[in-house]
């Protein structure tokens, strides 16, 4: 069973959807209810993942107008602008229909065993920090319970790096301005020399 999306993350996504799409935004949350399938590693792991996709596609009727597939296996290693790379996995949004219950959106995650182990390791904490709006959102999600000091230190380092980058950019801009003035003086001397 996959972890339920934390309330702070749902709140952030709802806010994002309400700003980008429409209010209240909660209607776009498709992964509050989650299931996880972990495919074992080995020679046949690629085929196992593909066969898993075919079975889920058939079982839930996933198609263009019914559900969604986000195949991060296909885009692994490809950067899109300044966005971070996503770990290779497969995420499907489906409608869960259970007799006697209201249809409910859900997400099925398909993972490769070895990649999932890496994703859930301490490195994933850095991803959570990168994605967080603030330290408070991390503390509320349960992600920071044992690692608050580390998170604060990383956020402080991130802030310091941003400040240092701003200083360097300012120094570079001043240096460019000085070079422009020198070039202009040389142009004037060259112009005066050519008129003699």
PDB file of N, CA and C in Angstrom, residues 4-17 24-26 29-34 131 141:
ATOM      1  N   UNK A   4      -0.484   7.434   2.002  1.00  0.00           N
ATOM      2  CA  UNK A   4      -1.528   8.411   1.672  1.00  0.00           C
ATOM      3  C   UNK A   4      -0.853   9.769   1.560  1.00  0.00           C
ATOM      4  N   UNK A   5      -1.269  10.551   0.588  1.00  0.00           N
ATOM      5  CA  UNK A   5      -0.708  11.899   0.429  1.00  0.00           C
ATOM      6  C   UNK A   5      -0.998  12.695   1.693  1.00  0.00           C
ATOM      7  N   UNK A   6       0.022  13.340   2.226  1.00  0.00           N
ATOM      8  CA  UNK A   6      -0.115  14.109   3.458  1.00  0.00           C
ATOM      9  C   UNK A   6      -0.992  15.338   3.283  1.00  0.00           C
ATOM     10  N   UNK A   7      -1.652  15.741   4.352  1.00  0.00           N
ATOM     11  CA  UNK A   7      -2.557  16.897   4.297  1.00  0.00           C
ATOM     12  C   UNK A   7      -1.849  18.174   3.834  1.00  0.00           C
ATOM     13  N   UNK A   8      -0.617  18.462   4.319  1.00  0.00           N
ATOM     14  CA  UNK A   8       0.050  19.690   3.834  1.00  0.00           C
ATOM     15  C   UNK A   8       0.300  19.657   2.324  1.00  0.00           C
ATOM     16  N   UNK A   9       0.659  18.478   1.791  1.00  0.00           N
ATOM     17  CA  UNK A   9       0.909  18.361   0.346  1.00  0.00           C
ATOM     18  C   UNK A   9      -0.404  18.517  -0.425  1.00  0.00           C
ATOM     19  N   UNK A  10      -1.499  17.930   0.096  1.00  0.00           N
ATOM     20  CA  UNK A  10      -2.803  18.088  -0.562  1.00  0.00           C
ATOM     21  C   UNK A  10      -3.219  19.553  -0.553  1.00  0.00           C
ATOM     22  N   UNK A  11      -2.960  20.224   0.558  1.00  0.00           N
ATOM     23  CA  UNK A  11      -3.312  21.639   0.670  1.00  0.00           C
ATOM     24  C   UNK A  11      -2.528  22.457  -0.362  1.00  0.00           C
ATOM     25  N   UNK A  12      -1.231  22.163  -0.498  1.00  0.00           N
ATOM     26  CA  UNK A  12      -0.398  22.888  -1.468  1.00  0.00           C
ATOM     27  C   UNK A  12      -0.871  22.626  -2.891  1.00  0.00           C
ATOM     28  N   UNK A  13      -1.192  21.372  -3.214  1.00  0.00           N
ATOM     29  CA  UNK A  13      -1.660  21.037  -4.555  1.00  0.00           C
ATOM     30  C   UNK A  13      -3.019  21.682  -4.840  1.00  0.00           C
ATOM     31  N   UNK A  14      -3.907  21.681  -3.851  1.00  0.00           N
ATOM     32  CA  UNK A  14      -5.221  22.301  -4.018  1.00  0.00           C
ATOM     33  C   UNK A  14      -5.064  23.798  -4.291  1.00  0.00           C
ATOM     34  N   UNK A  15      -4.167  24.440  -3.550  1.00  0.00           N
ATOM     35  CA  UNK A  15      -3.907  25.868  -3.755  1.00  0.00           C
ATOM     36  C   UNK A  15      -3.372  26.106  -5.169  1.00  0.00           C
ATOM     37  N   UNK A  16      -2.416  25.267  -5.597  1.00  0.00           N
ATOM     38  CA  UNK A  16      -1.841  25.384  -6.931  1.00  0.00           C
ATOM     39  C   UNK A  16      -2.912  25.208  -8.007  1.00  0.00           C
ATOM     40  N   UNK A  17      -3.756  24.190  -7.854  1.00  0.00           N
ATOM     41  CA  UNK A  17      -4.811  23.937  -8.835  1.00  0.00           C
ATOM     42  C   UNK A  17      -5.834  25.066  -8.859  1.00  0.00           C
ATOM     43  N   UNK A  24     -12.565  25.199  -6.359  1.00  0.00           N
ATOM     44  CA  UNK A  24     -11.659  25.202  -5.216  1.00  0.00           C
ATOM     45  C   UNK A  24     -10.352  24.453  -5.459  1.00  0.00           C
ATOM     46  N   UNK A  25     -10.226  23.723  -6.552  1.00  0.00           N
ATOM     47  CA  UNK A  25      -8.983  23.033  -6.866  1.00  0.00           C
ATOM     48  C   UNK A  25      -8.925  21.596  -6.393  1.00  0.00           C
ATOM     49  N   UNK A  26      -9.706  21.273  -5.383  1.00  0.00           N
ATOM     50  CA  UNK A  26      -9.672  19.911  -4.829  1.00  0.00           C
ATOM     51  C   UNK A  26     -10.177  18.873  -5.825  1.00  0.00           C
ATOM     52  N   UNK A  29      -7.417  16.818  -7.488  1.00  0.00           N
ATOM     53  CA  UNK A  29      -6.599  15.859  -6.740  1.00  0.00           C
ATOM     54  C   UNK A  29      -6.981  14.452  -7.174  1.00  0.00           C
ATOM     55  N   UNK A  30      -6.044  13.756  -7.777  1.00  0.00           N
ATOM     56  CA  UNK A  30      -6.351  12.427  -8.275  1.00  0.00           C
ATOM     57  C   UNK A  30      -5.591  11.329  -7.568  1.00  0.00           C
ATOM     58  N   UNK A  31      -4.852  11.686  -6.525  1.00  0.00           N
ATOM     59  CA  UNK A  31      -4.015  10.668  -5.893  1.00  0.00           C
ATOM     60  C   UNK A  31      -4.094  10.658  -4.368  1.00  0.00           C
ATOM     61  N   UNK A  32      -5.248  11.037  -3.835  1.00  0.00           N
ATOM     62  CA  UNK A  32      -5.415  10.964  -2.369  1.00  0.00           C
ATOM     63  C   UNK A  32      -5.434   9.502  -1.927  1.00  0.00           C
ATOM     64  N   UNK A  33      -6.108   8.682  -2.714  1.00  0.00           N
ATOM     65  CA  UNK A  33      -6.152   7.241  -2.470  1.00  0.00           C
ATOM     66  C   UNK A  33      -5.127   6.614  -3.398  1.00  0.00           C
ATOM     67  N   UNK A  34      -4.203   5.820  -2.831  1.00  0.00           N
ATOM     68  CA  UNK A  34      -3.096   5.295  -3.633  1.00  0.00           C
ATOM     69  C   UNK A  34      -2.919   3.802  -3.439  1.00  0.00           C
ATOM     70  N   UNK A 131      11.020  20.524  -2.682  1.00  0.00           N
ATOM     71  CA  UNK A 131       9.640  20.750  -3.101  1.00  0.00           C
ATOM     72  C   UNK A 131       8.846  21.572  -2.076  1.00  0.00           C
ATOM     73  N   UNK A 141       4.003  17.626   7.685  1.00  0.00           N
ATOM     74  CA  UNK A 141       3.779  16.442   6.864  1.00  0.00           C
ATOM     75  C   UNK A 141       4.291  15.171   7.514  1.00  0.00           C
TER      76      UNK A 141
END
